[in-house]
Amino acid sequence: MKPAPFAWHAPTTPDAALALKAQHGDEASFLAGGQSLIPAMNFRVAQPAVLIDLNRVAGLDALRFEADGTLVIGATCRYRAIEHDAEVARRFPLLVEALAEVAHPQIRSRGTLGGNLSHADPVSEMPAVMLALDARFLLRSARGHRLVAARDFFVAPLTTALAPDEMLADIRIPSLPGRTGTAFLELARRRGDYAMCGIAVVVTRDEGGRCCAARLAFLGAGPTPTPAHRAAAALTGTMLDKSAIEAAALLAREEVDPLGSVHATPAYQRHLAGVLAARALAIAAERAA
């Protein structure tokens, strides 16, 4: 298992990296952690003619909070840095909870959030988490930049809204309001394996304890990370009691469109979506209280 021949560049500035991408377009791929790209190249599923190594580009590994509480994560920030940041854990426990399910510690020490999101695997944890957290992605090119919402970024399996000359520069997650609870659950045959199905949940209560906002996003439940809008809408105005959660879980089962895998049929994945939704919503509702 060896990759096809390729040229390698290691720019040290964002502008130099973007100039190379503008020059080579679809023939070039950005290399960050390489935990998805390199295996794909070894199997020759991916055969880029040019690799643009981002590991020497200063500033792309940022992890900071802005004045309004927005969390900014640079494209080459390692999973481990996010997972072990105390302030991230305090403000965005969903991120840390989900990252603990990503592969194994060795992978998380090298893998990057930007690389994972650009790969756009519908069975990966982070795309679903970004939907649930209503994240926005800063896309840069030699032409300029634009902000794209997570819900518009994932367009098909392993396909994103990135143009041939664009790079995902950073991820921006808005602060969560008070009385918000989150939860992440997935089911895999073994810890570290791809999940058969998973869900990220965010619910917010008002001062009276009623649900005033909810977001549910599934992984392994469709060709892209899959939001459950009807289920979320059904929760609004409820006390997030058992009956409301069960009704929302049933709606979520109807909204997903699983493709099946070697480990689970579409019917079983649909069943898992309902079970995991009910469990995750109960956990998030309790945390929101």
PDB file of C-alpha atoms in Angstrom:
ATOM      1  CA  MET A   1       0.000   0.000   0.000  1.00  0.00           C
ATOM      2  CA  LYS A   2       1.863   3.008  -1.322  1.00  0.00           C
ATOM      3  CA  PRO A   3       0.536   6.333  -2.589  1.00  0.00           C
ATOM      4  CA  ALA A   4       0.797   7.427  -6.186  1.00  0.00           C
ATOM      5  CA  PRO A   5       3.630   9.895  -6.903  1.00  0.00           C
ATOM      6  CA  PHE A   6       3.020  13.453  -5.749  1.00  0.00           C
ATOM      7  CA  ALA A   7       4.819  16.788  -5.301  1.00  0.00           C
ATOM      8  CA  TRP A   8       5.142  18.165  -1.774  1.00  0.00           C
ATOM      9  CA  HIS A   9       5.159  21.792  -0.634  1.00  0.00           C
ATOM     10  CA  ALA A  10       5.522  23.130   2.923  1.00  0.00           C
ATOM     11  CA  PRO A  11       4.575  26.824   2.925  1.00  0.00           C
ATOM     12  CA  THR A  12       5.032  28.873   6.094  1.00  0.00           C
ATOM     13  CA  THR A  13       2.324  31.502   5.564  1.00  0.00           C
ATOM     14  CA  PRO A  14      -1.399  31.276   4.782  1.00  0.00           C
ATOM     15  CA  ASP A  15      -0.957  33.410   1.665  1.00  0.00           C
ATOM     16  CA  ALA A  16       1.709  31.078   0.292  1.00  0.00           C
ATOM     17  CA  ALA A  17      -0.495  28.047   0.940  1.00  0.00           C
ATOM     18  CA  LEU A  18      -3.462  29.686  -0.779  1.00  0.00           C
ATOM     19  CA  ALA A  19      -1.337  30.732  -3.746  1.00  0.00           C
ATOM     20  CA  LEU A  20      -0.308  27.105  -4.240  1.00  0.00           C
ATOM     21  CA  LYS A  21      -3.944  25.980  -4.055  1.00  0.00           C
ATOM     22  CA  ALA A  22      -4.978  28.633  -6.562  1.00  0.00           C
ATOM     23  CA  GLN A  23      -2.218  27.417  -8.877  1.00  0.00           C
ATOM     24  CA  HIS A  24      -3.030  23.704  -8.693  1.00  0.00           C
ATOM     25  CA  GLY A  25      -6.776  23.683  -7.870  1.00  0.00           C
ATOM     26  CA  ASP A  26      -8.351  20.228  -7.583  1.00  0.00           C
ATOM     27  CA  GLU A  27      -5.007  18.552  -8.267  1.00  0.00           C
ATOM     28  CA  ALA A  28      -3.745  19.728  -4.864  1.00  0.00           C
ATOM     29  CA  SER A  29      -4.803  18.616  -1.384  1.00  0.00           C
ATOM     30  CA  PHE A  30      -4.048  20.248   1.930  1.00  0.00           C
ATOM     31  CA  LEU A  31      -2.263  18.034   4.441  1.00  0.00           C
ATOM     32  CA  ALA A  32      -2.981  18.728   8.109  1.00  0.00           C
ATOM     33  CA  GLY A  33      -2.998  15.747  10.490  1.00  0.00           C
ATOM     34  CA  GLY A  34      -3.158  13.241   7.648  1.00  0.00           C
ATOM     35  CA  GLN A  35      -5.232  10.727   9.625  1.00  0.00           C
ATOM     36  CA  SER A  36      -7.805  10.468   6.818  1.00  0.00           C
ATOM     37  CA  LEU A  37      -5.874  11.655   3.773  1.00  0.00           C
ATOM     38  CA  ILE A  38      -2.796   9.451   4.082  1.00  0.00           C
ATOM     39  CA  PRO A  39      -4.715   6.133   4.369  1.00  0.00           C
ATOM     40  CA  ALA A  40      -6.854   7.203   1.405  1.00  0.00           C
ATOM     41  CA  MET A  41      -3.683   7.912  -0.578  1.00  0.00           C
ATOM     42  CA  ASN A  42      -2.148   4.602   0.414  1.00  0.00           C
ATOM     43  CA  PHE A  43      -5.212   2.772  -0.893  1.00  0.00           C
ATOM     44  CA  ARG A  44      -5.196   5.133  -3.909  1.00  0.00           C
ATOM     45  CA  VAL A  45      -8.726   6.216  -3.207  1.00  0.00           C
ATOM     46  CA  ALA A  46      -7.231   9.720  -3.251  1.00  0.00           C
ATOM     47  CA  GLN A  47      -4.439  10.558  -5.691  1.00  0.00           C
ATOM     48  CA  PRO A  48      -3.546  14.252  -5.385  1.00  0.00           C
ATOM     49  CA  ALA A  49      -0.736  15.371  -7.669  1.00  0.00           C
ATOM     50  CA  VAL A  50       0.344  17.967  -5.108  1.00  0.00           C
ATOM     51  CA  LEU A  51       0.324  17.979  -1.293  1.00  0.00           C
ATOM     52  CA  ILE A  52       0.343  21.335   0.470  1.00  0.00           C
ATOM     53  CA  ASP A  53       1.565  20.643   3.999  1.00  0.00           C
ATOM     54  CA  LEU A  54      -0.007  23.131   6.433  1.00  0.00           C
ATOM     55  CA  ASN A  55       1.922  22.078   9.523  1.00  0.00           C
ATOM     56  CA  ARG A  56       4.470  24.896   9.190  1.00  0.00           C
ATOM     57  CA  VAL A  57       1.904  27.637   8.582  1.00  0.00           C
ATOM     58  CA  ALA A  58       1.910  29.963  11.586  1.00  0.00           C
ATOM     59  CA  GLY A  59      -1.401  30.752  13.256  1.00  0.00           C
ATOM     60  CA  LEU A  60      -3.511  27.945  11.805  1.00  0.00           C
ATOM     61  CA  ASP A  61      -3.485  26.037  15.104  1.00  0.00           C
ATOM     62  CA  ALA A  62      -5.266  28.765  17.088  1.00  0.00           C
ATOM     63  CA  LEU A  63      -7.547  27.916  20.013  1.00  0.00           C
ATOM     64  CA  ARG A  64      -9.031  31.033  21.559  1.00  0.00           C
ATOM     65  CA  PHE A  65     -12.182  32.740  22.818  1.00  0.00           C
ATOM     66  CA  GLU A  66     -13.328  36.062  21.423  1.00  0.00           C
ATOM     67  CA  ALA A  67     -14.872  38.848  23.530  1.00  0.00           C
ATOM     68  CA  ASP A  68     -18.439  37.666  22.800  1.00  0.00           C
ATOM     69  CA  GLY A  69     -17.631  34.100  23.900  1.00  0.00           C
ATOM     70  CA  THR A  70     -17.213  32.656  20.410  1.00  0.00           C
ATOM     71  CA  LEU A  71     -14.728  29.797  20.327  1.00  0.00           C
ATOM     72  CA  VAL A  72     -12.306  30.019  17.382  1.00  0.00           C
ATOM     73  CA  ILE A  73     -10.463  26.845  16.431  1.00  0.00           C
ATOM     74  CA  GLY A  74      -7.780  26.975  13.743  1.00  0.00           C
ATOM     75  CA  ALA A  75      -7.832  24.377  11.005  1.00  0.00           C
ATOM     76  CA  THR A  76      -4.656  22.607  12.175  1.00  0.00           C
ATOM     77  CA  CYS A  77      -5.519  22.617  15.882  1.00  0.00           C
ATOM     78  CA  ARG A  78      -5.066  19.053  17.157  1.00  0.00           C
ATOM     79  CA  TYR A  79      -7.956  17.166  18.716  1.00  0.00           C
ATOM     80  CA  ARG A  80      -5.872  16.678  21.852  1.00  0.00           C
ATOM     81  CA  ALA A  81      -5.461  20.418  22.386  1.00  0.00           C
ATOM     82  CA  ILE A  82      -9.237  20.910  22.260  1.00  0.00           C
ATOM     83  CA  GLU A  83     -10.029  17.837  24.345  1.00  0.00           C
ATOM     84  CA  HIS A  84      -7.694  18.848  27.193  1.00  0.00           C
ATOM     85  CA  ASP A  85      -8.464  22.581  27.314  1.00  0.00           C
ATOM     86  CA  ALA A  86     -10.183  23.368  30.635  1.00  0.00           C
ATOM     87  CA  GLU A  87     -12.034  26.435  29.337  1.00  0.00           C
ATOM     88  CA  VAL A  88     -13.372  24.531  26.328  1.00  0.00           C
ATOM     89  CA  ALA A  89     -14.590  21.817  28.687  1.00  0.00           C
ATOM     90  CA  ARG A  90     -16.362  24.404  30.850  1.00  0.00           C
ATOM     91  CA  ARG A  91     -18.038  26.329  28.048  1.00  0.00           C
ATOM     92  CA  PHE A  92     -18.531  23.586  25.442  1.00  0.00           C
ATOM     93  CA  PRO A  93     -18.741  20.217  27.219  1.00  0.00           C
ATOM     94  CA  LEU A  94     -20.342  18.705  24.109  1.00  0.00           C
ATOM     95  CA  LEU A  95     -17.053  19.103  22.224  1.00  0.00           C
ATOM     96  CA  VAL A  96     -15.041  17.279  24.868  1.00  0.00           C
ATOM     97  CA  GLU A  97     -17.666  14.568  25.320  1.00  0.00           C
ATOM     98  CA  ALA A  98     -17.736  13.849  21.593  1.00  0.00           C
ATOM     99  CA  LEU A  99     -13.968  14.021  21.127  1.00  0.00           C
ATOM    100  CA  ALA A 100     -13.535  11.246  23.689  1.00  0.00           C
ATOM    101  CA  GLU A 101     -15.319   8.956  21.200  1.00  0.00           C
ATOM    102  CA  VAL A 102     -13.075   9.841  18.244  1.00  0.00           C
ATOM    103  CA  ALA A 103     -10.836   6.883  17.397  1.00  0.00           C
ATOM    104  CA  HIS A 104      -7.996   6.481  19.936  1.00  0.00           C
ATOM    105  CA  PRO A 105      -5.657   8.846  21.849  1.00  0.00           C
ATOM    106  CA  GLN A 106      -2.866   8.333  19.315  1.00  0.00           C
ATOM    107  CA  ILE A 107      -5.150   9.505  16.497  1.00  0.00           C
ATOM    108  CA  ARG A 108      -6.402  12.475  18.530  1.00  0.00           C
ATOM    109  CA  SER A 109      -2.820  13.551  19.225  1.00  0.00           C
ATOM    110  CA  ARG A 110      -2.232  14.005  15.505  1.00  0.00           C
ATOM    111  CA  GLY A 111      -5.643  14.533  13.915  1.00  0.00           C
ATOM    112  CA  THR A 112      -6.973  18.047  13.294  1.00  0.00           C
ATOM    113  CA  LEU A 113     -10.498  19.423  13.430  1.00  0.00           C
ATOM    114  CA  GLY A 114     -10.138  21.291  10.132  1.00  0.00           C
ATOM    115  CA  GLY A 115      -8.893  18.215   8.320  1.00  0.00           C
ATOM    116  CA  ASN A 116     -11.721  16.110   9.671  1.00  0.00           C
ATOM    117  CA  LEU A 117     -14.424  18.582   8.679  1.00  0.00           C
ATOM    118  CA  SER A 118     -12.931  19.040   5.202  1.00  0.00           C
ATOM    119  CA  HIS A 119     -12.962  15.262   4.755  1.00  0.00           C
ATOM    120  CA  ALA A 120     -16.729  15.338   5.486  1.00  0.00           C
ATOM    121  CA  ASP A 121     -17.208  11.712   6.459  1.00  0.00           C
ATOM    122  CA  PRO A 122     -20.917  11.340   7.375  1.00  0.00           C
ATOM    123  CA  VAL A 123     -20.009   8.742  10.017  1.00  0.00           C
ATOM    124  CA  SER A 124     -17.552  11.068  11.752  1.00  0.00           C
ATOM    125  CA  GLU A 125     -18.435  12.674  15.065  1.00  0.00           C
ATOM    126  CA  MET A 126     -17.314  16.255  14.541  1.00  0.00           C
ATOM    127  CA  PRO A 127     -19.517  17.217  11.553  1.00  0.00           C
ATOM    128  CA  ALA A 128     -22.632  16.314  13.553  1.00  0.00           C
ATOM    129  CA  VAL A 129     -21.333  18.196  16.591  1.00  0.00           C
ATOM    130  CA  MET A 130     -20.731  21.293  14.448  1.00  0.00           C
ATOM    131  CA  LEU A 131     -24.345  21.150  13.236  1.00  0.00           C
ATOM    132  CA  ALA A 132     -25.636  20.876  16.793  1.00  0.00           C
ATOM    133  CA  LEU A 133     -23.462  23.802  17.935  1.00  0.00           C
ATOM    134  CA  ASP A 134     -24.489  25.946  14.924  1.00  0.00           C
ATOM    135  CA  ALA A 135     -20.843  26.502  13.969  1.00  0.00           C
ATOM    136  CA  ARG A 136     -19.605  28.663  11.096  1.00  0.00           C
ATOM    137  CA  PHE A 137     -16.560  27.976   8.960  1.00  0.00           C
ATOM    138  CA  LEU A 138     -14.170  30.607   7.609  1.00  0.00           C
ATOM    139  CA  LEU A 139     -13.166  29.625   4.072  1.00  0.00           C
ATOM    140  CA  ARG A 140     -10.168  31.428   2.595  1.00  0.00           C
ATOM    141  CA  SER A 141      -8.704  31.643  -0.882  1.00  0.00           C
ATOM    142  CA  ALA A 142      -6.379  33.967  -2.777  1.00  0.00           C
ATOM    143  CA  ARG A 143      -9.574  35.757  -3.895  1.00  0.00           C
ATOM    144  CA  GLY A 144     -10.771  36.550  -0.371  1.00  0.00           C
ATOM    145  CA  HIS A 145     -12.796  34.837   2.335  1.00  0.00           C
ATOM    146  CA  ARG A 146     -16.359  33.889   3.253  1.00  0.00           C
ATOM    147  CA  LEU A 147     -18.233  32.465   6.244  1.00  0.00           C
ATOM    148  CA  VAL A 148     -20.313  29.337   5.677  1.00  0.00           C
ATOM    149  CA  ALA A 149     -22.707  27.827   8.224  1.00  0.00           C
ATOM    150  CA  ALA A 150     -22.116  24.185   9.109  1.00  0.00           C
ATOM    151  CA  ARG A 151     -25.580  23.320   7.767  1.00  0.00           C
ATOM    152  CA  ASP A 152     -24.494  24.549   4.300  1.00  0.00           C
ATOM    153  CA  PHE A 153     -20.959  23.139   4.353  1.00  0.00           C
ATOM    154  CA  PHE A 154     -21.634  19.396   4.038  1.00  0.00           C
ATOM    155  CA  VAL A 155     -23.260  18.775   0.670  1.00  0.00           C
ATOM    156  CA  ALA A 156     -22.720  15.038  -0.038  1.00  0.00           C
ATOM    157  CA  PRO A 157     -20.634  12.100   1.227  1.00  0.00           C
ATOM    158  CA  LEU A 158     -16.999  13.260   1.439  1.00  0.00           C
ATOM    159  CA  THR A 159     -18.021  16.474  -0.340  1.00  0.00           C
ATOM    160  CA  THR A 160     -18.158  20.029   1.006  1.00  0.00           C
ATOM    161  CA  ALA A 161     -18.903  23.549  -0.177  1.00  0.00           C
ATOM    162  CA  LEU A 162     -15.164  24.264  -0.497  1.00  0.00           C
ATOM    163  CA  ALA A 163     -14.216  25.636  -3.926  1.00  0.00           C
ATOM    164  CA  PRO A 164     -11.161  24.125  -5.645  1.00  0.00           C
ATOM    165  CA  ASP A 165      -8.975  27.042  -4.518  1.00  0.00           C
ATOM    166  CA  GLU A 166     -10.327  27.357  -0.967  1.00  0.00           C
ATOM    167  CA  MET A 167      -9.074  26.257   2.431  1.00  0.00           C
ATOM    168  CA  LEU A 168     -11.008  25.824   5.665  1.00  0.00           C
ATOM    169  CA  ALA A 169      -9.092  28.343   7.805  1.00  0.00           C
ATOM    170  CA  ASP A 170     -10.938  28.203  11.112  1.00  0.00           C
ATOM    171  CA  ILE A 171     -14.082  27.050  12.884  1.00  0.00           C
ATOM    172  CA  ARG A 172     -16.226  29.490  14.889  1.00  0.00           C
ATOM    173  CA  ILE A 173     -18.634  28.217  17.538  1.00  0.00           C
ATOM    174  CA  PRO A 174     -20.995  30.765  19.133  1.00  0.00           C
ATOM    175  CA  SER A 175     -21.336  30.805  22.915  1.00  0.00           C
ATOM    176  CA  LEU A 176     -24.164  28.786  24.436  1.00  0.00           C
ATOM    177  CA  PRO A 177     -26.879  30.630  26.370  1.00  0.00           C
ATOM    178  CA  GLY A 178     -27.595  29.963  30.023  1.00  0.00           C
ATOM    179  CA  ARG A 179     -29.770  27.003  31.014  1.00  0.00           C
ATOM    180  CA  THR A 180     -28.407  25.013  28.059  1.00  0.00           C
ATOM    181  CA  GLY A 181     -27.714  21.301  28.279  1.00  0.00           C
ATOM    182  CA  THR A 182     -25.842  19.156  25.769  1.00  0.00           C
ATOM    183  CA  ALA A 183     -25.208  15.465  25.254  1.00  0.00           C
ATOM    184  CA  PHE A 184     -23.419  13.165  22.819  1.00  0.00           C
ATOM    185  CA  LEU A 185     -24.039   9.445  22.387  1.00  0.00           C
ATOM    186  CA  GLU A 186     -22.990   6.887  19.796  1.00  0.00           C
ATOM    187  CA  LEU A 187     -22.962   3.130  19.436  1.00  0.00           C
ATOM    188  CA  ALA A 188     -20.053   1.251  17.867  1.00  0.00           C
ATOM    189  CA  ARG A 189     -19.145  -2.425  17.906  1.00  0.00           C
ATOM    190  CA  ARG A 190     -15.873  -1.577  19.660  1.00  0.00           C
ATOM    191  CA  ARG A 191     -14.600   1.621  21.207  1.00  0.00           C
ATOM    192  CA  GLY A 192     -12.733   3.575  18.551  1.00  0.00           C
ATOM    193  CA  ASP A 193     -14.557   1.945  15.636  1.00  0.00           C
ATOM    194  CA  TYR A 194     -16.814   3.896  13.321  1.00  0.00           C
ATOM    195  CA  ALA A 195     -20.185   4.305  15.001  1.00  0.00           C
ATOM    196  CA  MET A 196     -23.265   2.564  13.658  1.00  0.00           C
ATOM    197  CA  CYS A 197     -25.174   5.684  14.664  1.00  0.00           C
ATOM    198  CA  GLY A 198     -24.638   8.683  16.925  1.00  0.00           C
ATOM    199  CA  ILE A 199     -26.272  11.926  17.982  1.00  0.00           C
ATOM    200  CA  ALA A 200     -25.319  15.371  19.293  1.00  0.00           C
ATOM    201  CA  VAL A 201     -28.020  17.289  21.194  1.00  0.00           C
ATOM    202  CA  VAL A 202     -28.322  20.876  22.446  1.00  0.00           C
ATOM    203  CA  VAL A 203     -31.403  22.057  24.389  1.00  0.00           C
ATOM    204  CA  THR A 204     -32.076  25.368  26.118  1.00  0.00           C
ATOM    205  CA  ARG A 205     -34.732  26.089  28.749  1.00  0.00           C
ATOM    206  CA  ASP A 206     -36.366  29.433  29.528  1.00  0.00           C
ATOM    207  CA  GLU A 207     -36.771  30.813  33.039  1.00  0.00           C
ATOM    208  CA  GLY A 208     -39.890  28.704  33.520  1.00  0.00           C
ATOM    209  CA  GLY A 209     -38.100  25.503  32.547  1.00  0.00           C
ATOM    210  CA  ARG A 210     -39.712  25.123  29.144  1.00  0.00           C
ATOM    211  CA  CYS A 211     -37.638  24.292  26.091  1.00  0.00           C
ATOM    212  CA  CYS A 212     -37.073  27.434  24.042  1.00  0.00           C
ATOM    213  CA  ALA A 213     -34.527  26.012  21.576  1.00  0.00           C
ATOM    214  CA  ALA A 214     -33.263  22.595  20.531  1.00  0.00           C
ATOM    215  CA  ARG A 215     -30.929  21.129  17.936  1.00  0.00           C
ATOM    216  CA  LEU A 216     -30.380  17.465  17.113  1.00  0.00           C
ATOM    217  CA  ALA A 217     -27.756  16.223  14.655  1.00  0.00           C
ATOM    218  CA  PHE A 218     -27.019  12.609  13.738  1.00  0.00           C
ATOM    219  CA  LEU A 219     -23.959  10.836  12.387  1.00  0.00           C
ATOM    220  CA  GLY A 220     -24.242   7.557  10.515  1.00  0.00           C
ATOM    221  CA  ALA A 221     -27.839   8.383   9.641  1.00  0.00           C
ATOM    222  CA  GLY A 222     -27.585   9.665   6.081  1.00  0.00           C
ATOM    223  CA  PRO A 223     -25.229  10.762   3.293  1.00  0.00           C
ATOM    224  CA  THR A 224     -24.202  13.814   5.355  1.00  0.00           C
ATOM    225  CA  PRO A 225     -24.459  14.737   9.038  1.00  0.00           C
ATOM    226  CA  THR A 226     -28.216  14.803   9.507  1.00  0.00           C
ATOM    227  CA  PRO A 227     -30.215  17.428  11.436  1.00  0.00           C
ATOM    228  CA  ALA A 228     -33.601  16.480  12.869  1.00  0.00           C
ATOM    229  CA  HIS A 229     -35.541  19.731  12.465  1.00  0.00           C
ATOM    230  CA  ARG A 230     -39.035  18.373  13.079  1.00  0.00           C
ATOM    231  CA  ALA A 231     -37.954  16.612  16.242  1.00  0.00           C
ATOM    232  CA  ALA A 232     -36.308  19.796  17.504  1.00  0.00           C
ATOM    233  CA  ALA A 233     -39.385  21.888  16.690  1.00  0.00           C
ATOM    234  CA  ALA A 234     -41.617  19.426  18.534  1.00  0.00           C
ATOM    235  CA  LEU A 235     -39.635  20.000  21.731  1.00  0.00           C
ATOM    236  CA  THR A 236     -40.104  23.781  21.713  1.00  0.00           C
ATOM    237  CA  GLY A 237     -42.548  24.876  24.394  1.00  0.00           C
ATOM    238  CA  THR A 238     -42.480  21.560  26.255  1.00  0.00           C
ATOM    239  CA  MET A 239     -41.087  20.883  29.718  1.00  0.00           C
ATOM    240  CA  LEU A 240     -38.786  18.277  28.187  1.00  0.00           C
ATOM    241  CA  ASP A 241     -40.625  15.589  30.091  1.00  0.00           C
ATOM    242  CA  LYS A 242     -40.615  11.927  29.187  1.00  0.00           C
ATOM    243  CA  SER A 243     -43.601  12.089  26.839  1.00  0.00           C
ATOM    244  CA  ALA A 244     -42.211  15.072  24.921  1.00  0.00           C
ATOM    245  CA  ILE A 245     -38.829  13.400  24.559  1.00  0.00           C
ATOM    246  CA  GLU A 246     -40.360  10.130  23.375  1.00  0.00           C
ATOM    247  CA  ALA A 247     -42.473  11.973  20.782  1.00  0.00           C
ATOM    248  CA  ALA A 248     -39.429  13.833  19.511  1.00  0.00           C
ATOM    249  CA  ALA A 249     -37.423  10.610  19.309  1.00  0.00           C
ATOM    250  CA  LEU A 250     -40.121   9.046  17.135  1.00  0.00           C
ATOM    251  CA  LEU A 251     -40.006  12.037  14.806  1.00  0.00           C
ATOM    252  CA  ALA A 252     -36.226  11.796  14.652  1.00  0.00           C
ATOM    253  CA  ARG A 253     -36.488   8.179  13.509  1.00  0.00           C
ATOM    254  CA  GLU A 254     -38.640   9.308  10.597  1.00  0.00           C
ATOM    255  CA  GLU A 255     -36.288  12.136   9.606  1.00  0.00           C
ATOM    256  CA  VAL A 256     -33.076  10.141   9.232  1.00  0.00           C
ATOM    257  CA  ASP A 257     -32.170   8.339   6.019  1.00  0.00           C
ATOM    258  CA  PRO A 258     -29.464   5.813   6.942  1.00  0.00           C
ATOM    259  CA  LEU A 259     -27.459   4.101   4.217  1.00  0.00           C
ATOM    260  CA  GLY A 260     -26.527   0.958   6.130  1.00  0.00           C
ATOM    261  CA  SER A 261     -23.049  -0.479   6.584  1.00  0.00           C
ATOM    262  CA  VAL A 262     -21.260  -3.785   7.054  1.00  0.00           C
ATOM    263  CA  HIS A 263     -22.189  -3.558  10.740  1.00  0.00           C
ATOM    264  CA  ALA A 264     -25.795  -2.347  10.606  1.00  0.00           C
ATOM    265  CA  THR A 265     -28.735  -2.395   8.230  1.00  0.00           C
ATOM    266  CA  PRO A 266     -30.608   0.850   7.483  1.00  0.00           C
ATOM    267  CA  ALA A 267     -33.527  -0.427   9.571  1.00  0.00           C
ATOM    268  CA  TYR A 268     -31.279  -1.048  12.566  1.00  0.00           C
ATOM    269  CA  GLN A 269     -29.621   2.350  12.191  1.00  0.00           C
ATOM    270  CA  ARG A 270     -33.054   3.971  12.120  1.00  0.00           C
ATOM    271  CA  HIS A 271     -33.953   2.110  15.315  1.00  0.00           C
ATOM    272  CA  LEU A 272     -30.701   3.264  16.921  1.00  0.00           C
ATOM    273  CA  ALA A 273     -31.449   6.856  15.951  1.00  0.00           C
ATOM    274  CA  GLY A 274     -34.674   6.772  17.966  1.00  0.00           C
ATOM    275  CA  VAL A 275     -33.114   5.060  20.970  1.00  0.00           C
ATOM    276  CA  LEU A 276     -30.084   7.356  21.078  1.00  0.00           C
ATOM    277  CA  ALA A 277     -32.234  10.467  20.572  1.00  0.00           C
ATOM    278  CA  ALA A 278     -34.412   9.590  23.568  1.00  0.00           C
ATOM    279  CA  ARG A 279     -31.417   8.886  25.781  1.00  0.00           C
ATOM    280  CA  ALA A 280     -29.401  11.936  24.715  1.00  0.00           C
ATOM    281  CA  LEU A 281     -32.376  14.286  25.066  1.00  0.00           C
ATOM    282  CA  ALA A 282     -33.057  13.028  28.588  1.00  0.00           C
ATOM    283  CA  ILE A 283     -29.423  13.678  29.544  1.00  0.00           C
ATOM    284  CA  ALA A 284     -29.342  17.116  27.937  1.00  0.00           C
ATOM    285  CA  ALA A 285     -32.657  18.091  29.515  1.00  0.00           C
ATOM    286  CA  GLU A 286     -31.377  17.199  32.966  1.00  0.00           C
ATOM    287  CA  ARG A 287     -28.169  19.139  32.390  1.00  0.00           C
ATOM    288  CA  ALA A 288     -30.136  22.166  31.196  1.00  0.00           C
ATOM    289  CA  ALA A 289     -32.060  22.185  34.458  1.00  0.00           C
TER     290      ALA A 289
END
